[in-house]
PDB file of C-alpha atoms in Angstrom:
ATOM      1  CA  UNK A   1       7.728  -4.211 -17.014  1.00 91.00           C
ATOM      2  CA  UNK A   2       3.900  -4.375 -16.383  1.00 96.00           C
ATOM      3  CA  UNK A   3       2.912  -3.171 -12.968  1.00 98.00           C
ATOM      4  CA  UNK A   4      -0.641  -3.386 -12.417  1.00 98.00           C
ATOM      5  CA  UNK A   5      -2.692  -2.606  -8.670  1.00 98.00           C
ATOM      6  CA  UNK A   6      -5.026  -5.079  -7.387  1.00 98.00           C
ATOM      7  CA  UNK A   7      -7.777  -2.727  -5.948  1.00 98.00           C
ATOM      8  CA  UNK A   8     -10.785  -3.164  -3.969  1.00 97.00           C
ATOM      9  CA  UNK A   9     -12.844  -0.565  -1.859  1.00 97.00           C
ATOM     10  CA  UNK A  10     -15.580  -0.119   0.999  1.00 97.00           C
ATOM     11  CA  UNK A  11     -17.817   2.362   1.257  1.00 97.00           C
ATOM     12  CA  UNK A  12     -20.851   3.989   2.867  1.00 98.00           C
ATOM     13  CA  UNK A  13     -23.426   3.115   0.733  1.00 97.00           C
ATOM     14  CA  UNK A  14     -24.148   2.507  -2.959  1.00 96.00           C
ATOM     15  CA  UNK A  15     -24.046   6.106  -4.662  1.00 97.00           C
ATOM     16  CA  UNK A  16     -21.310   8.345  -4.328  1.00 97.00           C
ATOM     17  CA  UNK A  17     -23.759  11.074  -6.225  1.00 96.00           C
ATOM     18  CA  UNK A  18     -25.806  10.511  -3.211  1.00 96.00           C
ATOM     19  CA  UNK A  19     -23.144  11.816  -0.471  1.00 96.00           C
ATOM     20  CA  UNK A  20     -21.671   8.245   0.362  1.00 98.00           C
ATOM     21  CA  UNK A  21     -17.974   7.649   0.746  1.00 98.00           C
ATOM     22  CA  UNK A  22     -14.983   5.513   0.856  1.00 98.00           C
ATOM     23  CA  UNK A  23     -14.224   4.395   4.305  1.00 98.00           C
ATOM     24  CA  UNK A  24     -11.389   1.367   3.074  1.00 97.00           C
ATOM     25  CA  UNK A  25      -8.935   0.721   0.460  1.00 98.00           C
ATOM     26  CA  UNK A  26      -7.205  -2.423  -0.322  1.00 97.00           C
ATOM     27  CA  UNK A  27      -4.419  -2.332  -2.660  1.00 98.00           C
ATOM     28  CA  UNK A  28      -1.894  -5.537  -4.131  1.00 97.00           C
ATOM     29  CA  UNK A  29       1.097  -4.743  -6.066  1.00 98.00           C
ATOM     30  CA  UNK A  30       1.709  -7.478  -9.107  1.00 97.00           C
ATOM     31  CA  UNK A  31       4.606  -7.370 -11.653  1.00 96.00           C
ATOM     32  CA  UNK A  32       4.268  -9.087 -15.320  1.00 95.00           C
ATOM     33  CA  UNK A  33       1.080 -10.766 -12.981  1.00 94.00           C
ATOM     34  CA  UNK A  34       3.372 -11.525 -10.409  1.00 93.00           C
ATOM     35  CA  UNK A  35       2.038 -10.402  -6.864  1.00 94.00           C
ATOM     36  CA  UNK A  36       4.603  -8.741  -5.534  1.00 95.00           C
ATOM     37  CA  UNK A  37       4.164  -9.277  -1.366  1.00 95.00           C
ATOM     38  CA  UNK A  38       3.601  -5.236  -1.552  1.00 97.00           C
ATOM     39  CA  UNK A  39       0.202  -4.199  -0.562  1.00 97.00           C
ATOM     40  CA  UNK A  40      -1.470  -1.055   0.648  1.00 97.00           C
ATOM     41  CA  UNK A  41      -4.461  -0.448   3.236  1.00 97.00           C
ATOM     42  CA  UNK A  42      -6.468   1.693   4.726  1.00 98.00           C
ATOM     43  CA  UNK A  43      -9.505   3.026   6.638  1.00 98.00           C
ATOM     44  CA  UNK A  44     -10.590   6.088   6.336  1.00 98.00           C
ATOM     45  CA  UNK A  45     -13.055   8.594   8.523  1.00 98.00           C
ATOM     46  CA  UNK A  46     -16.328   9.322   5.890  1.00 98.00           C
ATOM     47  CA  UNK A  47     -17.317  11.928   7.787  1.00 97.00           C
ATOM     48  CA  UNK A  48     -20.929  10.524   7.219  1.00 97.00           C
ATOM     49  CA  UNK A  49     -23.293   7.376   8.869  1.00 97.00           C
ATOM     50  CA  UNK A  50     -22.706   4.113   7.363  1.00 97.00           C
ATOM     51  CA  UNK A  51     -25.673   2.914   6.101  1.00 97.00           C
ATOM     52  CA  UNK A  52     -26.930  -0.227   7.164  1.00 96.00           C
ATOM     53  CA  UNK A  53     -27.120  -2.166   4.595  1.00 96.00           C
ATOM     54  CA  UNK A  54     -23.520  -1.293   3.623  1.00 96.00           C
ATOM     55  CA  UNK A  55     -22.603  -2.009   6.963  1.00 95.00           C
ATOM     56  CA  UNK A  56     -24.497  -5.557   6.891  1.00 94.00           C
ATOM     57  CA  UNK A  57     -22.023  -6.562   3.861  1.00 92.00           C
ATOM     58  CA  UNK A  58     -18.401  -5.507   5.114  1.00 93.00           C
ATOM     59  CA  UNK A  59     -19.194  -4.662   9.594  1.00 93.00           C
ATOM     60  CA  UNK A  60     -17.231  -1.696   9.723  1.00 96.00           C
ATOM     61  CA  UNK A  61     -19.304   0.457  12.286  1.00 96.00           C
ATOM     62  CA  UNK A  62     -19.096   4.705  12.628  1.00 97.00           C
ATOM     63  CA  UNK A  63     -17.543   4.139  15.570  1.00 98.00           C
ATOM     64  CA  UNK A  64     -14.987   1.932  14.496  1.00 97.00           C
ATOM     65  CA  UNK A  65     -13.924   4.681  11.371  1.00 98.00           C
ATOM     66  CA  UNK A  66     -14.498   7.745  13.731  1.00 98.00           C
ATOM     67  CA  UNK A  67     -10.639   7.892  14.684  1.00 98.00           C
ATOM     68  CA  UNK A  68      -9.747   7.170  11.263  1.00 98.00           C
ATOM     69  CA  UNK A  69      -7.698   9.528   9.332  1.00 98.00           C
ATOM     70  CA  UNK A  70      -9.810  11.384   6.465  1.00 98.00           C
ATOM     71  CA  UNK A  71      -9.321  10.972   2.903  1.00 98.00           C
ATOM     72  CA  UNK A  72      -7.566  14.029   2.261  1.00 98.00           C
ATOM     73  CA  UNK A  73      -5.093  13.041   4.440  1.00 98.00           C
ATOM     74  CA  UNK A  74      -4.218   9.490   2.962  1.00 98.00           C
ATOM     75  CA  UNK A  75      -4.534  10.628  -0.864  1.00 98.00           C
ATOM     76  CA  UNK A  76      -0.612  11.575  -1.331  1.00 98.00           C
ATOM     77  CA  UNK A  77      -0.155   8.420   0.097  1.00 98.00           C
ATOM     78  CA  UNK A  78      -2.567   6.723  -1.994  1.00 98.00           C
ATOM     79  CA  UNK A  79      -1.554   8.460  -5.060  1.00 98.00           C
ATOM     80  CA  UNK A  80       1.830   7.636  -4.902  1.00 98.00           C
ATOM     81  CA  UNK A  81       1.537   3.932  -4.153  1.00 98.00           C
ATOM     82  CA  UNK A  82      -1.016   3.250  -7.431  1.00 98.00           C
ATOM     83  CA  UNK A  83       1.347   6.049  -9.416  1.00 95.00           C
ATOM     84  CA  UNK A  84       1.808   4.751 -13.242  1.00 92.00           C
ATOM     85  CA  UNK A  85       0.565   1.515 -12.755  1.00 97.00           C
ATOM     86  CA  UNK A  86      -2.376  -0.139 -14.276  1.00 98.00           C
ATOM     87  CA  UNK A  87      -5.789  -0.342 -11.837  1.00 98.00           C
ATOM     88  CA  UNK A  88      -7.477  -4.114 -12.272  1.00 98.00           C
ATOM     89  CA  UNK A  89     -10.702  -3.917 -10.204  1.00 98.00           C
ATOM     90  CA  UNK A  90     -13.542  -6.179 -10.184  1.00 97.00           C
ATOM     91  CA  UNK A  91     -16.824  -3.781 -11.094  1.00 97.00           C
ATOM     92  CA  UNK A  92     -14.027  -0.914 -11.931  1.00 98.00           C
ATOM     93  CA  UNK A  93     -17.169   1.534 -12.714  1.00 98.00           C
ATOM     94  CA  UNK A  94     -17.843   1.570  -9.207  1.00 98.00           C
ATOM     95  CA  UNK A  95     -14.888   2.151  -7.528  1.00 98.00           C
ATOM     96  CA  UNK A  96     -13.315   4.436 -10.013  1.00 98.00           C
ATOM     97  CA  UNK A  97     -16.338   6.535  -9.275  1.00 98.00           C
ATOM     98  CA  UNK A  98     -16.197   6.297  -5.718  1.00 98.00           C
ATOM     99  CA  UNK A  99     -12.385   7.303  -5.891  1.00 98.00           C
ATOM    100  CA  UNK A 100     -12.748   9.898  -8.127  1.00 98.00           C
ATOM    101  CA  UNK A 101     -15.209  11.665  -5.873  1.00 98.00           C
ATOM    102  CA  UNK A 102     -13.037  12.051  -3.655  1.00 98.00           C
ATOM    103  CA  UNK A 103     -10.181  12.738  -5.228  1.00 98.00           C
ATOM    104  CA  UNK A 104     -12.096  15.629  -7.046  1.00 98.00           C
ATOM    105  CA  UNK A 105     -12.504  17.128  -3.299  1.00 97.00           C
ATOM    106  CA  UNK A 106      -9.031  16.887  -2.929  1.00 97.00           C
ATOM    107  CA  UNK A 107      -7.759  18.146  -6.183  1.00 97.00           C
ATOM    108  CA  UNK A 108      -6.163  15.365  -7.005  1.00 97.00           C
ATOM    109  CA  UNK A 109      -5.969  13.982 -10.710  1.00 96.00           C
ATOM    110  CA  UNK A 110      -8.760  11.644 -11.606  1.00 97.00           C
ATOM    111  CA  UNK A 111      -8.277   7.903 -12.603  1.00 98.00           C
ATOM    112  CA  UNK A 112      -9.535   7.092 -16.677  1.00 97.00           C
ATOM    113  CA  UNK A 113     -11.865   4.014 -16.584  1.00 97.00           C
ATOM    114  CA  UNK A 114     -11.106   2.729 -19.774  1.00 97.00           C
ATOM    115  CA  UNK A 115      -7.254   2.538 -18.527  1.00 97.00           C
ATOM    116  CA  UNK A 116      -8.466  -0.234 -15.890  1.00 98.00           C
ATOM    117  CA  UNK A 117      -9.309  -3.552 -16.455  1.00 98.00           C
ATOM    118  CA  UNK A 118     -12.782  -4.590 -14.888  1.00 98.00           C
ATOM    119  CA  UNK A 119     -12.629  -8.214 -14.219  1.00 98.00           C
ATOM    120  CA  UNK A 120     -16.467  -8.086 -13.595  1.00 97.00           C
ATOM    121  CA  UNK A 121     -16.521  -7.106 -17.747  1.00 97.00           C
ATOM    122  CA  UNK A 122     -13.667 -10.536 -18.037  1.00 97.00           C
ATOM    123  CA  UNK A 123     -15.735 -12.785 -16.662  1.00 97.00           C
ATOM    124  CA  UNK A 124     -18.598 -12.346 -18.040  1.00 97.00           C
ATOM    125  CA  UNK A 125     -17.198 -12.782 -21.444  1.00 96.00           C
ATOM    126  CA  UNK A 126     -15.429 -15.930 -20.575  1.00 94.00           C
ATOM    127  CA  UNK A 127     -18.620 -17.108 -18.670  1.00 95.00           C
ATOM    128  CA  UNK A 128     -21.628 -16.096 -20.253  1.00 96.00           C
ATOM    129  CA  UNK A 129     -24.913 -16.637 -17.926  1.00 95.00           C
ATOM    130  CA  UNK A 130     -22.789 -17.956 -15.299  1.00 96.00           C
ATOM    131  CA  UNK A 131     -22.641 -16.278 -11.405  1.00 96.00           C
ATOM    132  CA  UNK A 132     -19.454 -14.008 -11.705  1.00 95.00           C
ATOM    133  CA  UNK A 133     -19.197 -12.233  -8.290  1.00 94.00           C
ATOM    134  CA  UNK A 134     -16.061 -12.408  -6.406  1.00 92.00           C
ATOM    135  CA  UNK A 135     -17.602 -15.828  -4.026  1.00 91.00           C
ATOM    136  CA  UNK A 136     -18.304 -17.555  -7.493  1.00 94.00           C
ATOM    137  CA  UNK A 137     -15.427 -17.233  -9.191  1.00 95.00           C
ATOM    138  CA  UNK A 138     -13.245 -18.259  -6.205  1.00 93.00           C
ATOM    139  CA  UNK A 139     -16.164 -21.266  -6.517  1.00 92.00           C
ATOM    140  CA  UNK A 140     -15.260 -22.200 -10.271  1.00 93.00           C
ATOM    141  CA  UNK A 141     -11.167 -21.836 -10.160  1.00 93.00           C
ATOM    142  CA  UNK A 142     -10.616 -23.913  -6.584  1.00 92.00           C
ATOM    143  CA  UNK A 143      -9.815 -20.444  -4.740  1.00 91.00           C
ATOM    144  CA  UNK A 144      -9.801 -20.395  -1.247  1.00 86.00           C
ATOM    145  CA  UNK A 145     -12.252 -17.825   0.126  1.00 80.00           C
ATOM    146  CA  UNK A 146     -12.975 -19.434   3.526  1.00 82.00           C
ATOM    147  CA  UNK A 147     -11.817 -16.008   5.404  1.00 73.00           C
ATOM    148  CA  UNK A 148     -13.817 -14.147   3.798  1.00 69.00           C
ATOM    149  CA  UNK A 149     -16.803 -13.861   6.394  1.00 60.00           C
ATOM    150  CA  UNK A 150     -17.392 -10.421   5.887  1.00 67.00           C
ATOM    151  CA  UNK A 151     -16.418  -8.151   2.375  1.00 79.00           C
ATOM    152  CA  UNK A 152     -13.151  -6.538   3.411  1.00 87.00           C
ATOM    153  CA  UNK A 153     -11.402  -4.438   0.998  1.00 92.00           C
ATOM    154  CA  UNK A 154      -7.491  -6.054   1.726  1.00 93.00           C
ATOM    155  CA  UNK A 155      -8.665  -9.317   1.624  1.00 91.00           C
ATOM    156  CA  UNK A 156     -10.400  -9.245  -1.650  1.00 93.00           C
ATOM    157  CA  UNK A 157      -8.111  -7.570  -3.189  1.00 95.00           C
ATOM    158  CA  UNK A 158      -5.626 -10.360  -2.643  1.00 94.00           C
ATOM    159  CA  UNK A 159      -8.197 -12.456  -3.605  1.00 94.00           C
ATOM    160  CA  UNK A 160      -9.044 -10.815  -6.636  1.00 96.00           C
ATOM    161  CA  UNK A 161      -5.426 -10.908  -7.611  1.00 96.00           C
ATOM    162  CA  UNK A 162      -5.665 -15.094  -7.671  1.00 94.00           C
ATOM    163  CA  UNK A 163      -9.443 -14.854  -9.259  1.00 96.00           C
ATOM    164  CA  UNK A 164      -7.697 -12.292 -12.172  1.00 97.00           C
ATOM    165  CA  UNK A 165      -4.221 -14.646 -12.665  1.00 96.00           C
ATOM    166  CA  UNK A 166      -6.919 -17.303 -13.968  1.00 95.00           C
ATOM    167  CA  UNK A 167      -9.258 -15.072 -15.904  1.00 96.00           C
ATOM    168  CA  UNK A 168      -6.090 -14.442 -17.670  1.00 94.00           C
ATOM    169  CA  UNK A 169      -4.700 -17.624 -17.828  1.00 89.00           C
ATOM    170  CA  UNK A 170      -1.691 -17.744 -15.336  1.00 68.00           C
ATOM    171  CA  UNK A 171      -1.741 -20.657 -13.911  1.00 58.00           C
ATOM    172  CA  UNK A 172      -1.856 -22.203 -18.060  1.00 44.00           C
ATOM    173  CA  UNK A 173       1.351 -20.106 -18.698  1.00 40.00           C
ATOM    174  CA  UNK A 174       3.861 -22.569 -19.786  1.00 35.00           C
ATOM    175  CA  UNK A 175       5.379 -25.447 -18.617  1.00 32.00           C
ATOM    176  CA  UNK A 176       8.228 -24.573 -20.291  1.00 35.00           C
ATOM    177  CA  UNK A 177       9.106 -20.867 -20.159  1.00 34.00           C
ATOM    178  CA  UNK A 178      11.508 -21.572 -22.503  1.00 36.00           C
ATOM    179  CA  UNK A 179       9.117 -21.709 -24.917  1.00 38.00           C
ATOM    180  CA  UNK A 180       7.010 -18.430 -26.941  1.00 44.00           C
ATOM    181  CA  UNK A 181       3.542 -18.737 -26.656  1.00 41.00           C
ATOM    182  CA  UNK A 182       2.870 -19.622 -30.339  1.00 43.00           C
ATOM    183  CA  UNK A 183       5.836 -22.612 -29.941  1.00 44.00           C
ATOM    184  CA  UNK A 184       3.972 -23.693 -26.434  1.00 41.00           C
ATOM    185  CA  UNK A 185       0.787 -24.004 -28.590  1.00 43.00           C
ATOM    186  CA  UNK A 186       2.317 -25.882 -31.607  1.00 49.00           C
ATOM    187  CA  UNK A 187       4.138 -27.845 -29.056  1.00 47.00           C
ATOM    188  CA  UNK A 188       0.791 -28.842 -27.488  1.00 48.00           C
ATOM    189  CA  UNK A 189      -0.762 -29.639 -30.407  1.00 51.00           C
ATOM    190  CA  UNK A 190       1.550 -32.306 -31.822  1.00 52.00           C
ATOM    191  CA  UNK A 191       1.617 -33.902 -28.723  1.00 52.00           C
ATOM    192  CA  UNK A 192      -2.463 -33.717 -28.409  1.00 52.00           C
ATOM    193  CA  UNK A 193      -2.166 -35.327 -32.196  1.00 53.00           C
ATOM    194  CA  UNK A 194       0.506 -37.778 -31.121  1.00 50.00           C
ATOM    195  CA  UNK A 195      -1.823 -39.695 -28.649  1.00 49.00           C
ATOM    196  CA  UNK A 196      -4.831 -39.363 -30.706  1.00 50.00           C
ATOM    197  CA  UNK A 197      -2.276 -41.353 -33.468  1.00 52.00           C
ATOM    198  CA  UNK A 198      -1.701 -44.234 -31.259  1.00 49.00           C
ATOM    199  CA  UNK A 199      -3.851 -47.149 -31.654  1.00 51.00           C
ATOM    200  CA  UNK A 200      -6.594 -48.646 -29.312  1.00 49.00           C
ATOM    201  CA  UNK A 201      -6.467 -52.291 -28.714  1.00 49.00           C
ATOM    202  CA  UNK A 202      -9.697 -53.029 -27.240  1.00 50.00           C
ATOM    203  CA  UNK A 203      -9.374 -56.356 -24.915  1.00 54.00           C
ATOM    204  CA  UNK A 204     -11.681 -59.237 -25.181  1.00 57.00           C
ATOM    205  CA  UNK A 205     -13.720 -59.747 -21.869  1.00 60.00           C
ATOM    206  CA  UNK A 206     -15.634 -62.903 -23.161  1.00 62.00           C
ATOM    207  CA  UNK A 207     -14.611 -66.176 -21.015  1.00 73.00           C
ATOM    208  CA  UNK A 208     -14.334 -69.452 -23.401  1.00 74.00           C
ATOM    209  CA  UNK A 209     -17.426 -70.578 -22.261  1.00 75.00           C
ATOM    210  CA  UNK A 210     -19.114 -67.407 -23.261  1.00 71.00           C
ATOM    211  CA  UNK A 211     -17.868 -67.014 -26.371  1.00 72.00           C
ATOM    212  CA  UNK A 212     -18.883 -70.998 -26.595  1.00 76.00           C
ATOM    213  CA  UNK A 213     -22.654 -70.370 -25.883  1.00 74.00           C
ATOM    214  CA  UNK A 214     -22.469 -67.363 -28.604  1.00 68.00           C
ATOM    215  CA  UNK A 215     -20.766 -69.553 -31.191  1.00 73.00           C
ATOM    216  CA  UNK A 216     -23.496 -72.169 -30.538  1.00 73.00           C
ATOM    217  CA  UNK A 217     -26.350 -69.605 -30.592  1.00 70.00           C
ATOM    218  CA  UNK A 218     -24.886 -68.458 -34.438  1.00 68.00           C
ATOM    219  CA  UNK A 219     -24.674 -71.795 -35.337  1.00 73.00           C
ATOM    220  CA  UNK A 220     -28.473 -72.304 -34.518  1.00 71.00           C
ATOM    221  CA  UNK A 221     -29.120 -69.064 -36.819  1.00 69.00           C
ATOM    222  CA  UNK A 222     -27.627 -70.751 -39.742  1.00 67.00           C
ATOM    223  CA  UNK A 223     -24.573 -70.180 -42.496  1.00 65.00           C
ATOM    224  CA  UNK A 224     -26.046 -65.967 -43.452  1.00 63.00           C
ATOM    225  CA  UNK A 225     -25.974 -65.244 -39.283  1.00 59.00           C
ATOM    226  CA  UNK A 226     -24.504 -61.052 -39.076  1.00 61.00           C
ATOM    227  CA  UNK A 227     -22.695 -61.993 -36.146  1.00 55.00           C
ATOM    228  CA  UNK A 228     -20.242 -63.341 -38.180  1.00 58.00           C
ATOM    229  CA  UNK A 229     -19.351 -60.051 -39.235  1.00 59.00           C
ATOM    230  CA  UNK A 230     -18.747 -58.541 -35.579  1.00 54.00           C
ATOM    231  CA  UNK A 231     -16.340 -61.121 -34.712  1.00 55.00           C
ATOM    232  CA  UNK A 232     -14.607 -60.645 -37.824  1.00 55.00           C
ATOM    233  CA  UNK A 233     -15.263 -63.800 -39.645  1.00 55.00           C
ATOM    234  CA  UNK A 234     -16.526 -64.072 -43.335  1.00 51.00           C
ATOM    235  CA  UNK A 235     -19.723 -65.153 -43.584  1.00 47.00           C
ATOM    236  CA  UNK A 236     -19.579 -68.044 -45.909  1.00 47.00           C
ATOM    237  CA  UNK A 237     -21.103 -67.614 -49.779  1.00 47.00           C
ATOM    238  CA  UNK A 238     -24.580 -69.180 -50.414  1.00 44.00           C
ATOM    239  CA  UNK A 239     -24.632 -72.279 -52.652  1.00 38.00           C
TER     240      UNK A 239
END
């Protein structure tokens, strides 16, 4: 059974070489990519100023996180809900290496990037030149993002899970579960070459008096007229 973590963080700023921190995790639990209902969340005390533009994009204030527990103390916690399970994070690069900053100071183990799977990298293979931030993609699959008002690290992780289930073609995952992937596929084709098969009567919309004046109008041409051809008469041989 696959069991991967839906995982999206906030921070203090842009650079965790710089000094800034993680002061929010959002986690989702999925199954075979199946969310599960299990989810994980938390603030955390940084022990440093937000900066203001990082504050601008997700409103969580110093004083809001200054009775916040501090990382150290949530990282069993942490640890234990993402244990064995497969990290898919949107921009993984920059989470991973917020997280494993901190988890360094703790002396925890460290997560592997190239075990994650970056839906940032996804979509932009499967969308070349196109917009592919979280707002966008939620855009081009029909996702409601309407809550999301301010960049909260719960929220778009649950929202990330939806965005992911169509990068990966969930919602296209058979009709018939019945059927293995390769049947699915041979099933759709057949039926794809089935209706292209079936003839197309095109319908006449000329009235009789129409097709009267056009009749007449050949008939002024003379015997050789080409019309004849489009209305699938022989043109009569030349004496």
């Amino acid at each position: 059974m696959l069991r991967e973590i839906v995982l999206d963080t906030e921070t203090t700023g842009t650079s965790h070489a710089s000094g800034d921190r993680v002061i929010e995790i959002g986690c989702v639990e999925m199954l075979n990519h199946i969310p599960t209902g299990k989810s994980y969340h938390v603030y955390i005390n940084p022990e440093c100023p937000v900066s203001p533009g990082a504050f601008a994009v997700h409103g969580l204030s110093d004083e809001f996180l200054a009775d916040k527990p501090v990382f150290a103390t949530i990282a069993d916690e942490f640890m234990d809900f993402v244990a064995d399970a497969r990290l898919v994070i949107h921009n993984a690069a920059f989470d991973i290496g917020f997280l494993n900053a901190e988890l360094a100071r703790t002396g925890h183990p460290q997560f592997n990037l190239a075990d994650a799977v970056d839906t940032l990298s996804m979509a932009r293979r499967k969308h070349p030149g196109a917009a592919n931030n979280l707002d966008a993609l939620c855009s081009r699959y029909g996702i409601d993002n309407s809550r999301r008002t301010k960049h909260g690290a719960l929220l778009d992780a649950e929202i990330l899970a939806e965005v992911y289930i169509e990068l990966i073609g969930g919602r296209q995952v058979g009709f018939d579960l019945s059927l293995q992937p390769t049947a699915r596929r041979s099933a759709a084709a057949a039926e794809r070459a089935a209706r292209d098969a079936r003839p197309r009567t095109l319908i006449s919309r000329l009235t009789d008096a129409e097709r009267a004046a056009h009749e007449a109008f050949i008939q002024s041409i003379g015997p050789s007229a080409i019309w004849r051809e489009y209305l699938g008469e022989t043109k009569p041989e030349a004496s």
